[in-house]
Coordinates of C-alpha atoms (C1' of nucleotides) in Angstrom, one line a residue:
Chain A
X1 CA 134.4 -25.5 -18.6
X2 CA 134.5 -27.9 -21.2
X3 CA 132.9 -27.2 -24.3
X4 CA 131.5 -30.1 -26.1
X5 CA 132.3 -30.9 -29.5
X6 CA 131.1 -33.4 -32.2
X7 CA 127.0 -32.4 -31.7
X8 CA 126.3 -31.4 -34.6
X9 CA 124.9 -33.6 -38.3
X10 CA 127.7 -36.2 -38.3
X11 CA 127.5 -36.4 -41.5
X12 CA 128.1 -32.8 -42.6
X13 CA 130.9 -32.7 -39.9
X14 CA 132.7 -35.7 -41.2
X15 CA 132.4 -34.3 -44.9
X16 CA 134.1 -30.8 -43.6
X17 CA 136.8 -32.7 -41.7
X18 CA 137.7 -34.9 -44.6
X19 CA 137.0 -32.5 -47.6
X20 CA 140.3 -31.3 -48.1
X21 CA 142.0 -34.8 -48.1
X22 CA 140.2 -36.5 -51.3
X23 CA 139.7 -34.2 -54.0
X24 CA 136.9 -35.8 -55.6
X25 CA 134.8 -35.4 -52.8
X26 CA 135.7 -32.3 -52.2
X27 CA 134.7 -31.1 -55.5
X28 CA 131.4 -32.8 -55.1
X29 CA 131.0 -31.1 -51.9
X30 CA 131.5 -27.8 -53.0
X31 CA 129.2 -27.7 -55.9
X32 CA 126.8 -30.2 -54.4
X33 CA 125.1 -32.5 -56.8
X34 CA 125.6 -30.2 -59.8
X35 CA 128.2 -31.2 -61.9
X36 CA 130.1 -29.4 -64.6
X37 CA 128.1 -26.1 -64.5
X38 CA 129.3 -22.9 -62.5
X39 CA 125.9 -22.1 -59.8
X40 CA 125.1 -18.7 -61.0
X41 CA 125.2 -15.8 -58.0
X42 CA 128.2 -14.7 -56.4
X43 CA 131.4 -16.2 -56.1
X44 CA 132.1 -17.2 -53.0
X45 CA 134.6 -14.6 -50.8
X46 CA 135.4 -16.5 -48.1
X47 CA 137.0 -20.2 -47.6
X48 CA 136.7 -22.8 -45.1
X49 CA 139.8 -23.1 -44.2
X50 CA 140.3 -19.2 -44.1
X51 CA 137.7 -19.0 -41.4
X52 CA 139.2 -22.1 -39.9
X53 CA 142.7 -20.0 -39.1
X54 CA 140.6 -16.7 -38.3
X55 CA 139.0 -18.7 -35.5
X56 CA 142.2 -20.4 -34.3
X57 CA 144.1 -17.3 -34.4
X58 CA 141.5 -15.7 -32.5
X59 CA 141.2 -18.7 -30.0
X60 CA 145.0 -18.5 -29.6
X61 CA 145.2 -15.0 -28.5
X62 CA 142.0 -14.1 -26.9
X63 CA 141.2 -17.9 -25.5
X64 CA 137.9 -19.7 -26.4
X65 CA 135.4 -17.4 -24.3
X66 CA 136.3 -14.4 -26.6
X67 CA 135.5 -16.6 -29.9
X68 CA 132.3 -15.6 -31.3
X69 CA 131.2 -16.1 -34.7
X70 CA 130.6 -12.0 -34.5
X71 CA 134.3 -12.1 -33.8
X72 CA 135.4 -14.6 -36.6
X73 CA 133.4 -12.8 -38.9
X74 CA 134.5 -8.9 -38.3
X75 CA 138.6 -10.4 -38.2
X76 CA 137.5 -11.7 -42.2
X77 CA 135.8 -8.3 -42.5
X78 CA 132.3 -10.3 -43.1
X79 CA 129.7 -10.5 -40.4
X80 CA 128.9 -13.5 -38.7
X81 CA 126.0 -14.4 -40.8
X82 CA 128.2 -14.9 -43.5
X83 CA 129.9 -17.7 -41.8
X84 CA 127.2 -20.0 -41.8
X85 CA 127.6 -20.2 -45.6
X86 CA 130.4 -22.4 -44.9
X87 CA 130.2 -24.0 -41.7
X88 CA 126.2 -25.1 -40.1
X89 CA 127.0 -23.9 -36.7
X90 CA 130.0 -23.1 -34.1
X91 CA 130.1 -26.6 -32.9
X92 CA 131.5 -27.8 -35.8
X93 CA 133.7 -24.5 -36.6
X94 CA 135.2 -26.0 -33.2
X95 CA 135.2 -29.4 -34.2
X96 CA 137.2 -28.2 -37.4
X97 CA 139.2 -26.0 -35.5
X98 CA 140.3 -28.9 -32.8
X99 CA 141.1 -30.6 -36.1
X100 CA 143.2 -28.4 -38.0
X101 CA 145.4 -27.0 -34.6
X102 CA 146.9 -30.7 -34.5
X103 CA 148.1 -30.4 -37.8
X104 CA 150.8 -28.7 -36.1
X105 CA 152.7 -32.2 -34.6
X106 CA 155.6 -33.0 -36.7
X107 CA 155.2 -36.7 -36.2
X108 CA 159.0 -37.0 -35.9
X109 CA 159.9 -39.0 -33.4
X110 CA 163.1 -41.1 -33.2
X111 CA 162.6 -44.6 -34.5
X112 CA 165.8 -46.4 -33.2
X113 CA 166.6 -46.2 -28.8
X114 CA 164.0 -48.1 -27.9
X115 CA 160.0 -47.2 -26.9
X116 CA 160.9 -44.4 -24.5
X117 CA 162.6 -41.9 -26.3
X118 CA 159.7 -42.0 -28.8
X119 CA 156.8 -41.9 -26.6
X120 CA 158.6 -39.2 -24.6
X121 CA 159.2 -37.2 -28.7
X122 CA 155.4 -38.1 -29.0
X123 CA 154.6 -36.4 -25.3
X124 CA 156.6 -33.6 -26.0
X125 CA 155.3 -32.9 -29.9
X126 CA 151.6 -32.6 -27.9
X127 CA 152.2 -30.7 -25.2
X128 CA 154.2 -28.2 -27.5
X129 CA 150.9 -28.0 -29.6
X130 CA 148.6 -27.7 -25.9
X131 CA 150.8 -25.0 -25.4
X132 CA 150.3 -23.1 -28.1
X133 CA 146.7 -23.6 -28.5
X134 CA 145.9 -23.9 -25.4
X135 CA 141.6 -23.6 -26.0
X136 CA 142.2 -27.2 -27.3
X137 CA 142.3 -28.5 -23.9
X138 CA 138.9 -26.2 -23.0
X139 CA 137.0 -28.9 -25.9
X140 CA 136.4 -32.3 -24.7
X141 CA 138.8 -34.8 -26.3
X142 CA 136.0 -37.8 -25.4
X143 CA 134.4 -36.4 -28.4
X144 CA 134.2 -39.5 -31.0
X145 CA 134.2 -37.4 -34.3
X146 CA 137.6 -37.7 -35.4
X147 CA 139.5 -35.9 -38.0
X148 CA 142.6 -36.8 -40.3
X149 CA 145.0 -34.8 -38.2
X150 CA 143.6 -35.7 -34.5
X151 CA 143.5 -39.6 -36.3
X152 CA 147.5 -39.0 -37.3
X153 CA 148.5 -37.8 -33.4
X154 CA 146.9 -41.1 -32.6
X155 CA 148.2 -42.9 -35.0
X156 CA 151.9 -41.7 -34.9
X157 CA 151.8 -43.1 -31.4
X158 CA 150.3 -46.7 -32.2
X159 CA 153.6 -46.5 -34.6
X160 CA 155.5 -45.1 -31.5
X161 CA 154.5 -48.3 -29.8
X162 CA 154.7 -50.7 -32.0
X163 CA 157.5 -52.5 -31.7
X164 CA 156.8 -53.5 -28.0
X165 CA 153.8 -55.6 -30.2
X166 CA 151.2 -55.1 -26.3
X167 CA 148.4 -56.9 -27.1
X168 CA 145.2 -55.3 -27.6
X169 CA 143.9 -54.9 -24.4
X170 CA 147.3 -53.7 -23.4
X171 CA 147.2 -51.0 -25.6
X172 CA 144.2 -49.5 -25.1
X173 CA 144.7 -48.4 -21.6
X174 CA 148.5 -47.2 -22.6
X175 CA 147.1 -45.0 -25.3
X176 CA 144.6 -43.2 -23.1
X177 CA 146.7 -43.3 -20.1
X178 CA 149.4 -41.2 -22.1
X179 CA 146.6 -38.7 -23.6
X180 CA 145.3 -38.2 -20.5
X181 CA 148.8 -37.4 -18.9
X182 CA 149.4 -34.9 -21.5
X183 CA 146.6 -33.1 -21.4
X184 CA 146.2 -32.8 -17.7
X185 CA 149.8 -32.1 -17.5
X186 CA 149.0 -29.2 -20.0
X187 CA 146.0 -28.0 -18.9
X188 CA 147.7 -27.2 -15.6
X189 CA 150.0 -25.2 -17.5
X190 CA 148.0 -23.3 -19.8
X191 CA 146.0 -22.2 -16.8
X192 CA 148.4 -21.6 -14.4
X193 CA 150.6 -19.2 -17.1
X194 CA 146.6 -17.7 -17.9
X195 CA 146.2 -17.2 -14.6
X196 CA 149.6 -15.2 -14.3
X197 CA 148.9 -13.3 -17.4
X198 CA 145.5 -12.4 -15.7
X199 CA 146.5 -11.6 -12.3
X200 CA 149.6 -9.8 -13.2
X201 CA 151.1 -10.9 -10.2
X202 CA 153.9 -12.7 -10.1
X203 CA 153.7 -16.7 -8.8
X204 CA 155.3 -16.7 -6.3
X205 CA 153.4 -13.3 -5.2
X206 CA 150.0 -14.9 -5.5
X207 CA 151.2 -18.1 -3.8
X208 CA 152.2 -16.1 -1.0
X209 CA 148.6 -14.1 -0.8
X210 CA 146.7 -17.3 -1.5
X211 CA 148.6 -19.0 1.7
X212 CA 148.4 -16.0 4.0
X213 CA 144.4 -15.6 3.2
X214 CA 143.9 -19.1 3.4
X215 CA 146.1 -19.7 6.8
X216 CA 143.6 -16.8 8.2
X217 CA 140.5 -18.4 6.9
X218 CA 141.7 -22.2 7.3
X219 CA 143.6 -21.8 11.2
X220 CA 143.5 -25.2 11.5
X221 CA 144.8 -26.4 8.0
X222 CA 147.9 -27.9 9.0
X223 CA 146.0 -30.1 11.6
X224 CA 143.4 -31.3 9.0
X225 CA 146.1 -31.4 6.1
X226 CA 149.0 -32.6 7.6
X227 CA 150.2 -34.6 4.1
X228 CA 149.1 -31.7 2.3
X229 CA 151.2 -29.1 4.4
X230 CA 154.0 -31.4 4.4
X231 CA 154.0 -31.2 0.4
X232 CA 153.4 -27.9 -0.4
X233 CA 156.6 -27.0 2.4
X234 CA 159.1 -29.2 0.6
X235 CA 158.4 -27.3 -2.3
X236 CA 161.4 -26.2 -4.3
X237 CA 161.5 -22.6 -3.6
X238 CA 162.8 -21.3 -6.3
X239 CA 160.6 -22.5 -9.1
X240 CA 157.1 -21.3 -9.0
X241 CA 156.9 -21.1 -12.5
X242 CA 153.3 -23.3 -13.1
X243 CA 154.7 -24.3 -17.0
X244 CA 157.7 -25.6 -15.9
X245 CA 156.6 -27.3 -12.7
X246 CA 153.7 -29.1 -14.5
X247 CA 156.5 -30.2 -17.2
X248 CA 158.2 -32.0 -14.2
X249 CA 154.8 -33.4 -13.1
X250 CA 154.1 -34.9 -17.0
X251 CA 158.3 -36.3 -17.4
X252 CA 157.2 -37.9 -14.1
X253 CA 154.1 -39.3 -14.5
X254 CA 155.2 -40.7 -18.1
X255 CA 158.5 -42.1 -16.2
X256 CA 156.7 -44.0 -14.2
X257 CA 154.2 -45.2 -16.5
X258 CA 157.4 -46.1 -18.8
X259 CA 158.8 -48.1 -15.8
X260 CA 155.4 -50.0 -15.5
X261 CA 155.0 -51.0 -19.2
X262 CA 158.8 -52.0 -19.5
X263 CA 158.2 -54.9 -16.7
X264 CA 154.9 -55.8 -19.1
X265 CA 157.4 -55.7 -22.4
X266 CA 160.1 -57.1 -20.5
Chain B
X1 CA 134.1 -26.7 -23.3
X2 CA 136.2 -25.9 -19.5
X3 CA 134.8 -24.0 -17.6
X4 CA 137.5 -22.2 -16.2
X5 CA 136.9 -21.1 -11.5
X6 CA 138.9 -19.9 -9.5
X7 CA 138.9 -16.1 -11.2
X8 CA 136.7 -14.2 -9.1
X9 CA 137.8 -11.9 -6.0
X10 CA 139.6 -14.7 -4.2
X11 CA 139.4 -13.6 -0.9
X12 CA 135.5 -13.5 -1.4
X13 CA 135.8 -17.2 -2.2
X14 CA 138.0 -18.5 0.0
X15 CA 135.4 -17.1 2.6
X16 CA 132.9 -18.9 1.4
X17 CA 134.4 -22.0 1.1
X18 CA 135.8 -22.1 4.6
X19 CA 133.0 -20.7 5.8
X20 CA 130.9 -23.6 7.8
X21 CA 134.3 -24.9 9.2
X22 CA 135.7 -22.2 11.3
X23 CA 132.2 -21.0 13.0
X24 CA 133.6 -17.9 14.2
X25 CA 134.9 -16.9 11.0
X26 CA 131.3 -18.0 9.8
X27 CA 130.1 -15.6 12.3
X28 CA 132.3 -13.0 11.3
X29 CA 131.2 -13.2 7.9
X30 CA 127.5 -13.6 8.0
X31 CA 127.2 -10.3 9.9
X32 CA 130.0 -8.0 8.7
X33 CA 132.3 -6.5 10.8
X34 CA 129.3 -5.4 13.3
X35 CA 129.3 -8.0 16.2
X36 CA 126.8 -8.9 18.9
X37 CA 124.2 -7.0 16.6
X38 CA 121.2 -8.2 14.3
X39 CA 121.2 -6.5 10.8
X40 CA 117.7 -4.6 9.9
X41 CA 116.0 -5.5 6.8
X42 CA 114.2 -8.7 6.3
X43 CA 115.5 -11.7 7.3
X44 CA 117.3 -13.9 4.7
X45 CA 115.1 -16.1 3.0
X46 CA 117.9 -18.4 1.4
X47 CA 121.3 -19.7 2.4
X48 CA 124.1 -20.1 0.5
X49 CA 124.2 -23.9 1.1
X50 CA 120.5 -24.1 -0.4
X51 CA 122.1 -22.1 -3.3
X52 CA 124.6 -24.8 -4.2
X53 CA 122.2 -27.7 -3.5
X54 CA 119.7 -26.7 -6.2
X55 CA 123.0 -25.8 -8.1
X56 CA 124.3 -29.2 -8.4
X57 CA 121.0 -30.9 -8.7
X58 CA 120.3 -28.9 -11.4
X59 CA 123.8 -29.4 -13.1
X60 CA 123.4 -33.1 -12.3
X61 CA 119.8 -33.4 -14.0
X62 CA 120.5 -31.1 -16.7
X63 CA 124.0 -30.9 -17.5
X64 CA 126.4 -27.7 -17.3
X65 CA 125.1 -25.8 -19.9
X66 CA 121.9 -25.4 -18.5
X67 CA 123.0 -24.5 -15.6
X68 CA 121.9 -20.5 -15.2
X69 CA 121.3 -18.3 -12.5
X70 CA 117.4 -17.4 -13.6
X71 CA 117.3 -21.6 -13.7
X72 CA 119.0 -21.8 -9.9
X73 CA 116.5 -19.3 -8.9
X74 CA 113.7 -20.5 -10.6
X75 CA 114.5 -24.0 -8.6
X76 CA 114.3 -21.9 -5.1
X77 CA 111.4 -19.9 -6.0
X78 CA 113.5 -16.8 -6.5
X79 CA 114.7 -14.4 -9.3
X80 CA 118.0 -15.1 -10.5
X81 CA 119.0 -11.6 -9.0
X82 CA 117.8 -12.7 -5.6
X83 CA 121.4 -15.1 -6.0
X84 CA 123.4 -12.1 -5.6
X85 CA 123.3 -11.4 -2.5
X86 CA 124.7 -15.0 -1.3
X87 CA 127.2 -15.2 -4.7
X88 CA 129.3 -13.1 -5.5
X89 CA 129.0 -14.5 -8.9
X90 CA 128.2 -17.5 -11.5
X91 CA 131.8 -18.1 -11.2
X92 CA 132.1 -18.6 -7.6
X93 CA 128.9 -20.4 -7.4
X94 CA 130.8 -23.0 -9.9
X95 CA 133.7 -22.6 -7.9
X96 CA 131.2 -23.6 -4.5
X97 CA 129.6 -26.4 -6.0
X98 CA 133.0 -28.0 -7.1
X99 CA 133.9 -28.0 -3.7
X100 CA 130.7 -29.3 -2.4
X101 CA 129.9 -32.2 -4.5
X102 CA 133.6 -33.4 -3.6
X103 CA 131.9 -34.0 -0.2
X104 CA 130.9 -37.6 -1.8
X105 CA 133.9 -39.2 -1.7
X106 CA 134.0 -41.8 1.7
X107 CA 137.7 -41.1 1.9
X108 CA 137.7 -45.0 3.7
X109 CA 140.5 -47.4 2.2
X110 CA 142.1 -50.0 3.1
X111 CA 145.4 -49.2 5.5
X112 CA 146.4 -52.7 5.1
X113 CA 147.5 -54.8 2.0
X114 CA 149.7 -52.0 0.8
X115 CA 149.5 -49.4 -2.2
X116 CA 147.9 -51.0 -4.6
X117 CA 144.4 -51.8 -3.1
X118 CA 144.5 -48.8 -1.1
X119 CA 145.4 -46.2 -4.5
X120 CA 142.9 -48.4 -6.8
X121 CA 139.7 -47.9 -3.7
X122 CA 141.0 -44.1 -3.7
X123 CA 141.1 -43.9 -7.7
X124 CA 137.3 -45.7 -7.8
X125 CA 135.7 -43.4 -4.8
X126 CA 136.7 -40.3 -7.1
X127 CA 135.8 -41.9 -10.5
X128 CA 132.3 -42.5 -8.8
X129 CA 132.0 -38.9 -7.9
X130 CA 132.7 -37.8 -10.8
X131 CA 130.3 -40.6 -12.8
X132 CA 127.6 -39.0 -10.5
X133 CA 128.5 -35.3 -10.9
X134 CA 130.0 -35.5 -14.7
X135 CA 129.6 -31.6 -14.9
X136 CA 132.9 -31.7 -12.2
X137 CA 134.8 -32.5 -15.1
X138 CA 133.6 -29.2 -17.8
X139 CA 135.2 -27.5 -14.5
X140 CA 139.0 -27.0 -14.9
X141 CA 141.1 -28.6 -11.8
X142 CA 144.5 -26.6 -12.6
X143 CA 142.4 -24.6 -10.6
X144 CA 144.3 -23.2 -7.8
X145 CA 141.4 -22.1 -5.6
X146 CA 141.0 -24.9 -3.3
X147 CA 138.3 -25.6 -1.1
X148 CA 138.0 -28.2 2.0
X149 CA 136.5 -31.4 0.1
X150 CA 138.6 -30.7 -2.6
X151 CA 141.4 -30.8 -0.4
X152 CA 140.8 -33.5 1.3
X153 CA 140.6 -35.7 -1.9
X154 CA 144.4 -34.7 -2.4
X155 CA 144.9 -35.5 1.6
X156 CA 143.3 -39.0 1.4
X157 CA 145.3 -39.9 -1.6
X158 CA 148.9 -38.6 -0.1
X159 CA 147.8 -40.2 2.9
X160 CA 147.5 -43.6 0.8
X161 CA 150.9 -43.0 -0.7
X162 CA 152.6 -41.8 2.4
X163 CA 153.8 -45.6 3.5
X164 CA 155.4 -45.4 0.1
X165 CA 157.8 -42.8 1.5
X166 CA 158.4 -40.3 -1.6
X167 CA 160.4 -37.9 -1.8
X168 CA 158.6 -34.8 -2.9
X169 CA 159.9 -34.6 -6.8
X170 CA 158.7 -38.4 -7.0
X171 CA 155.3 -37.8 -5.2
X172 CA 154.2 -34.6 -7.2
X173 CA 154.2 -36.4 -10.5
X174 CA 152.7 -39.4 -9.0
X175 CA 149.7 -37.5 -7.3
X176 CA 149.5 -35.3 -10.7
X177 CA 149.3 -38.5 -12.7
X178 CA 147.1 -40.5 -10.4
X179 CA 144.4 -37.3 -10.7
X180 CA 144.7 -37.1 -14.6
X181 CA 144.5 -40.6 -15.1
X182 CA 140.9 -41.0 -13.2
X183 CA 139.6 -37.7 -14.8
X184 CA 140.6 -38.6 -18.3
X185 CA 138.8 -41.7 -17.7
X186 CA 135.8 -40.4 -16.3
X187 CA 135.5 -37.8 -18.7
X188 CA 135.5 -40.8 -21.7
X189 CA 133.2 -42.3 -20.2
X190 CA 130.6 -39.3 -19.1
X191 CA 130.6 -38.1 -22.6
X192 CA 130.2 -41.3 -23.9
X193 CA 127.5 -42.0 -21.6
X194 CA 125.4 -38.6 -22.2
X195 CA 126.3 -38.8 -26.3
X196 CA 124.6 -42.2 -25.9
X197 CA 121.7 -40.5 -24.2
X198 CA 121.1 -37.5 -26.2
X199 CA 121.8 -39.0 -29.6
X200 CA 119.3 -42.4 -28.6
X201 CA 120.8 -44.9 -30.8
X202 CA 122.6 -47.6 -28.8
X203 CA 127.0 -47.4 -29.0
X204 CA 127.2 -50.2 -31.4
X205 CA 124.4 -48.4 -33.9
X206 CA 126.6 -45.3 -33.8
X207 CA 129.9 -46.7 -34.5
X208 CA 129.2 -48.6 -37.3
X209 CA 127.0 -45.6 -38.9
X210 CA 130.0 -43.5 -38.3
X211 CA 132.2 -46.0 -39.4
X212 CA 130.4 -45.9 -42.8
X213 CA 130.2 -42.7 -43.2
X214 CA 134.1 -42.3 -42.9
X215 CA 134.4 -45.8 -45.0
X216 CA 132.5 -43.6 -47.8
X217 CA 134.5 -40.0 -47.1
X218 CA 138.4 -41.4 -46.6
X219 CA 138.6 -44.3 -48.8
X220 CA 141.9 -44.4 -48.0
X221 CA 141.5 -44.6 -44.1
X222 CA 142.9 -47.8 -43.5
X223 CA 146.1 -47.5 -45.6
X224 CA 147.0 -44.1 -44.2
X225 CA 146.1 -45.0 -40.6
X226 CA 147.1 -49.0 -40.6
X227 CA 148.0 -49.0 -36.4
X228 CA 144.2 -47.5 -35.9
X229 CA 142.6 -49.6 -38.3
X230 CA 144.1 -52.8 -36.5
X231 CA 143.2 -51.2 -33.2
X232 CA 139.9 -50.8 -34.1
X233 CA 139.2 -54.0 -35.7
X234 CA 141.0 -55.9 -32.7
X235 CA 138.2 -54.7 -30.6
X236 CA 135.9 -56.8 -28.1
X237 CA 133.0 -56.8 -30.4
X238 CA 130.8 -57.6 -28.1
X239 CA 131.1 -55.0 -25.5
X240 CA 130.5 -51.3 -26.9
X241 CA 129.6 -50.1 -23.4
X242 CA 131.3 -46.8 -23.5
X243 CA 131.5 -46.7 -19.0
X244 CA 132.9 -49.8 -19.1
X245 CA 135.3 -48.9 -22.1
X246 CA 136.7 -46.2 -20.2
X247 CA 136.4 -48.1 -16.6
X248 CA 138.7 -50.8 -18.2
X249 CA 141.4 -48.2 -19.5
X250 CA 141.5 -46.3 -16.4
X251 CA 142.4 -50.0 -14.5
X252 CA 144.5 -50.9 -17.4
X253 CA 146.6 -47.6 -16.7
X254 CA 146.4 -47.7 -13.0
X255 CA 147.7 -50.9 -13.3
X256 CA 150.8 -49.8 -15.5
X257 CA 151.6 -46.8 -12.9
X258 CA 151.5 -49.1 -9.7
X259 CA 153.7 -51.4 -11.7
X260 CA 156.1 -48.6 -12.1
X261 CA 155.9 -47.3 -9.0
X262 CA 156.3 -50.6 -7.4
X263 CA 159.9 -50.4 -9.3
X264 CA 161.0 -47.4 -7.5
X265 CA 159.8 -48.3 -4.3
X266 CA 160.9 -51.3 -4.0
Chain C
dC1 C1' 117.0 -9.1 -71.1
dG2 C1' 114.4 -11.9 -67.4
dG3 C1' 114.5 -14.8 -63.9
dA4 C1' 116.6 -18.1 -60.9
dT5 C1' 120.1 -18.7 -57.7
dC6 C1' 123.5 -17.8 -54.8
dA7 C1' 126.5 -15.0 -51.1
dC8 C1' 126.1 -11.9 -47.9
dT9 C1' 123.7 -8.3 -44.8
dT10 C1' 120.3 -6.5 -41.7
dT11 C1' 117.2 -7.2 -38.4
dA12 C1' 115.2 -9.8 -34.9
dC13 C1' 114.4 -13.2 -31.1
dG14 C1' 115.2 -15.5 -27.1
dG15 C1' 118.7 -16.4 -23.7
dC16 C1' 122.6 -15.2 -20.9
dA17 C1' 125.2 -12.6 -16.7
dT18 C1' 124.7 -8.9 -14.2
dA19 C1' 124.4 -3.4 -13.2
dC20 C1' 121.1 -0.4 -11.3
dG21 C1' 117.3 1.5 -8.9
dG22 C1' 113.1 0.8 -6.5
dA23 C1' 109.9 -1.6 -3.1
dG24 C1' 109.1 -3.1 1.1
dA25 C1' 110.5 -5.3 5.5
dT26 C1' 112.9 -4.8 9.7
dG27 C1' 115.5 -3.1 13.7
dA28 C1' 117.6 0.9 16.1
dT29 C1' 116.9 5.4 17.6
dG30 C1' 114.6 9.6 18.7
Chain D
dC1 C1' 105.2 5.5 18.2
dA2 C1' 107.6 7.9 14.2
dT3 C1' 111.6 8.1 11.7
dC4 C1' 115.3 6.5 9.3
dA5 C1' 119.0 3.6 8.0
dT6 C1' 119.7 -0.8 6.3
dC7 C1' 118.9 -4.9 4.3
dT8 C1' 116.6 -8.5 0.9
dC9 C1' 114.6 -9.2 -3.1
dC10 C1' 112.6 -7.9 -7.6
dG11 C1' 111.9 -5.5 -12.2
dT12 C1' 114.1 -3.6 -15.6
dA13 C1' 117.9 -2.6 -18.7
dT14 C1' 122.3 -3.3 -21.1
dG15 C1' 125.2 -5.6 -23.9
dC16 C1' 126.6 -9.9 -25.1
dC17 C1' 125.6 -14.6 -27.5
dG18 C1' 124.0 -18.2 -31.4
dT19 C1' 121.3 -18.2 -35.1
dA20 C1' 116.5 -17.8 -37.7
dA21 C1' 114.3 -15.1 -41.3
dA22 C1' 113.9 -11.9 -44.6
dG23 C1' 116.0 -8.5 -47.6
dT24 C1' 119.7 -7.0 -51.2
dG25 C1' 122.3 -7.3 -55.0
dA26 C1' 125.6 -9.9 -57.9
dT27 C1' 126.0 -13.5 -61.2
dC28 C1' 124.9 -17.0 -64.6
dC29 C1' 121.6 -19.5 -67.7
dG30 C1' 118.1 -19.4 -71.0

DNA sequence: CGGATCACTTTACGGCATACGGAGATGATG
DNA sequence: CATCATCTCCGTATGCCGTAAAGTGATCCG
């Protein structure tokens, strides 16, 4: 399911996100309203951003139903009271977390050859960083509390498209048509290579099982489904591998939406 | 967050989501592998059918995260454990009621007037569904446990593209595409819709208090992020409606696949 | 030194899914 | 009719979760 992000004081949120990006405020933040004098009691032991990359690091190899703040808290050998020194709840440890994984992107992508080349760098910077955190695509991306590096993936592909100067209400529906085919395209391959992992069966294995159980279950399938039996027959045989074969689906889906907003640029 | 189906015993599921359409199989299942016999004990007082309705009523009403076997029970005038006996588990109950409430769609659209009108109807049938079942979209589709309606969503739409005549390596992307598209959109627009809801200031209240707030925390927004500023300020100031925001993007990028899919047709 | 203030811990609460065992209903069998 | 196996459903318990509240001890200011 997805878990919803951006709930929590959007204030406090907003201050987290952007703390570490103008240093003034960030020192304001840090000793609140106090200024000039050390707050007497213990220093603190822990740092934002070090429970920030305990929390993605334990997203990244356990996925987003294993993070707990018990967990985050016994990988910084604290407990996960201690946490909410730093950060007011878990919904915004995610909403930080979503944040800092996209710092990632490189935000290289080739400025001469035209839009496509670009937008496909763009695509393939994203998915890479789906890929590797894959519990990014488990929090909803509707979410309006943005961050500075979530704002630069966005931004880097306004740049992308620039040059083909689409008019407002052009853009729009590119942007989020191009975000959405990434992240479905990814999401289909996280879960089919979790599901692998999981299973321990092979792909072509549990294809095989799914098919014979369902052809029991489902006699009349091919009557019901004739398009859908058709497809799934004229499958290449020798690639079940879900990563690669939802690659194909995304090159695809961007091609054509490439073709479509070359007959609007001319 | 995803919900992540389709991870429970898989024959288990499959049964029960072929069950009502192959009555002997239905038959076979209710009672075990004893035939032509009643079962002692008490009668069933439930069925799994009522199960999913009060499921999905209460998802609907109440949202995903609410959505708990003691409250399922509760709504039936049984103990959550009473579930157990019908469910194998939460997780194929999900699994069931993404299934079931794909039962809305009307799968009618227009056969003549070619692709376009008959993908857009297909596109805003599903987009519906989902606007009235938004929990459908907190459960993962890279799911690879399929049920009838489910199917038959993916039927309908190959059956819309099948006067296109695609080969299969330009139909998979296209049908991958088409699905992301319409779920990216109708996930925008959901969470925009329930934000709206929960937070009870209107959209245009809480955009420019957010906007504020970042004006105040990244002075610098605008010269580090010219492309999103522009975007931003280019907007339609007048309509903040986040459905229709999202309904206009999802045309918008409908719009720019058909175009390219027009090209390679023809 | 005394007291205020902080980071952090321990404990506790209510909620979750669900394992387990018991209670009572029902039908088949003697 | 009595017995018994079998079934549904419930009460309880376990071990998670997020996080509130209160306790502990370090640290700085006066």
């Amino acid at each position: 399911m997805t878990l919803y992000g951006g709930q929590g004081d959007p204030a406090r949120t907003l201050a987290l996100l952007w703390r570490a990006h103008s240093p003034e405020a960030a020192a304001e933040q840090a000793t609140g309203r106090r200024t000039g004098r050390t707050a007497p009691g213990p220093k603190q032991g822990l740092t934002v951003d070090a429970i920030i990359e305990a929390a993605i690091g334990l997203a990244d190899t356990d996925g987003m139903e294993r993070l707990s703040m018990r967990a985050v808290g016994e990988r910084l050998g604290a407990s996960a009271m201690a946490l909410y020194t730093y950060v007011p709840s878990k919904r915004e440890l995610v909403d930080l977390m979503y944040d800092h994984a996209h710092a990632d992107l490189s935000h290289a992508y080739p400025r001469d050859g035209g839009l496509r080349p670009a937008v496909l760098a763009w695509a393939d910077d994203l998915w890479n960083c789906y890929l590797r955190h894959p519990w990014l695509l488990q929090v909803s991306y509707a979410r309006p509390v943005l961050g500075p590096h979530e704002q630069a993936v966005l931004e880097s592909l306004l740049a992308v498209l620039h040059p083909a100067d689409l008019p407002a209400r052009r853009l729009r529906p590119t942007v989020s048509a191009l975000f959405h085919l990434v992240r479905g395209a990814a999401q289909t391959a996280a879960e089919g290579r979790a599901a692998a992992a999981a299973t321990g069966t092979s792909d072509q294995q549990w294809w095989t099982e799914r098919s014979a159980l369902l052809a029991r279950l489902a006699p009349d399938f091919a009557q019901r489904f004739p398009h859908s039996t058709h497809l799934a027959g004229s499958s290449t045989d020798t690639d079940y591998d879900p990563v690669r074969q939802a690659r194909q689906a995304l090159d695809g889906g961007l091609r054509l939406l490439l073709d479509g907003l070359e007959q609007v640029t001319g």
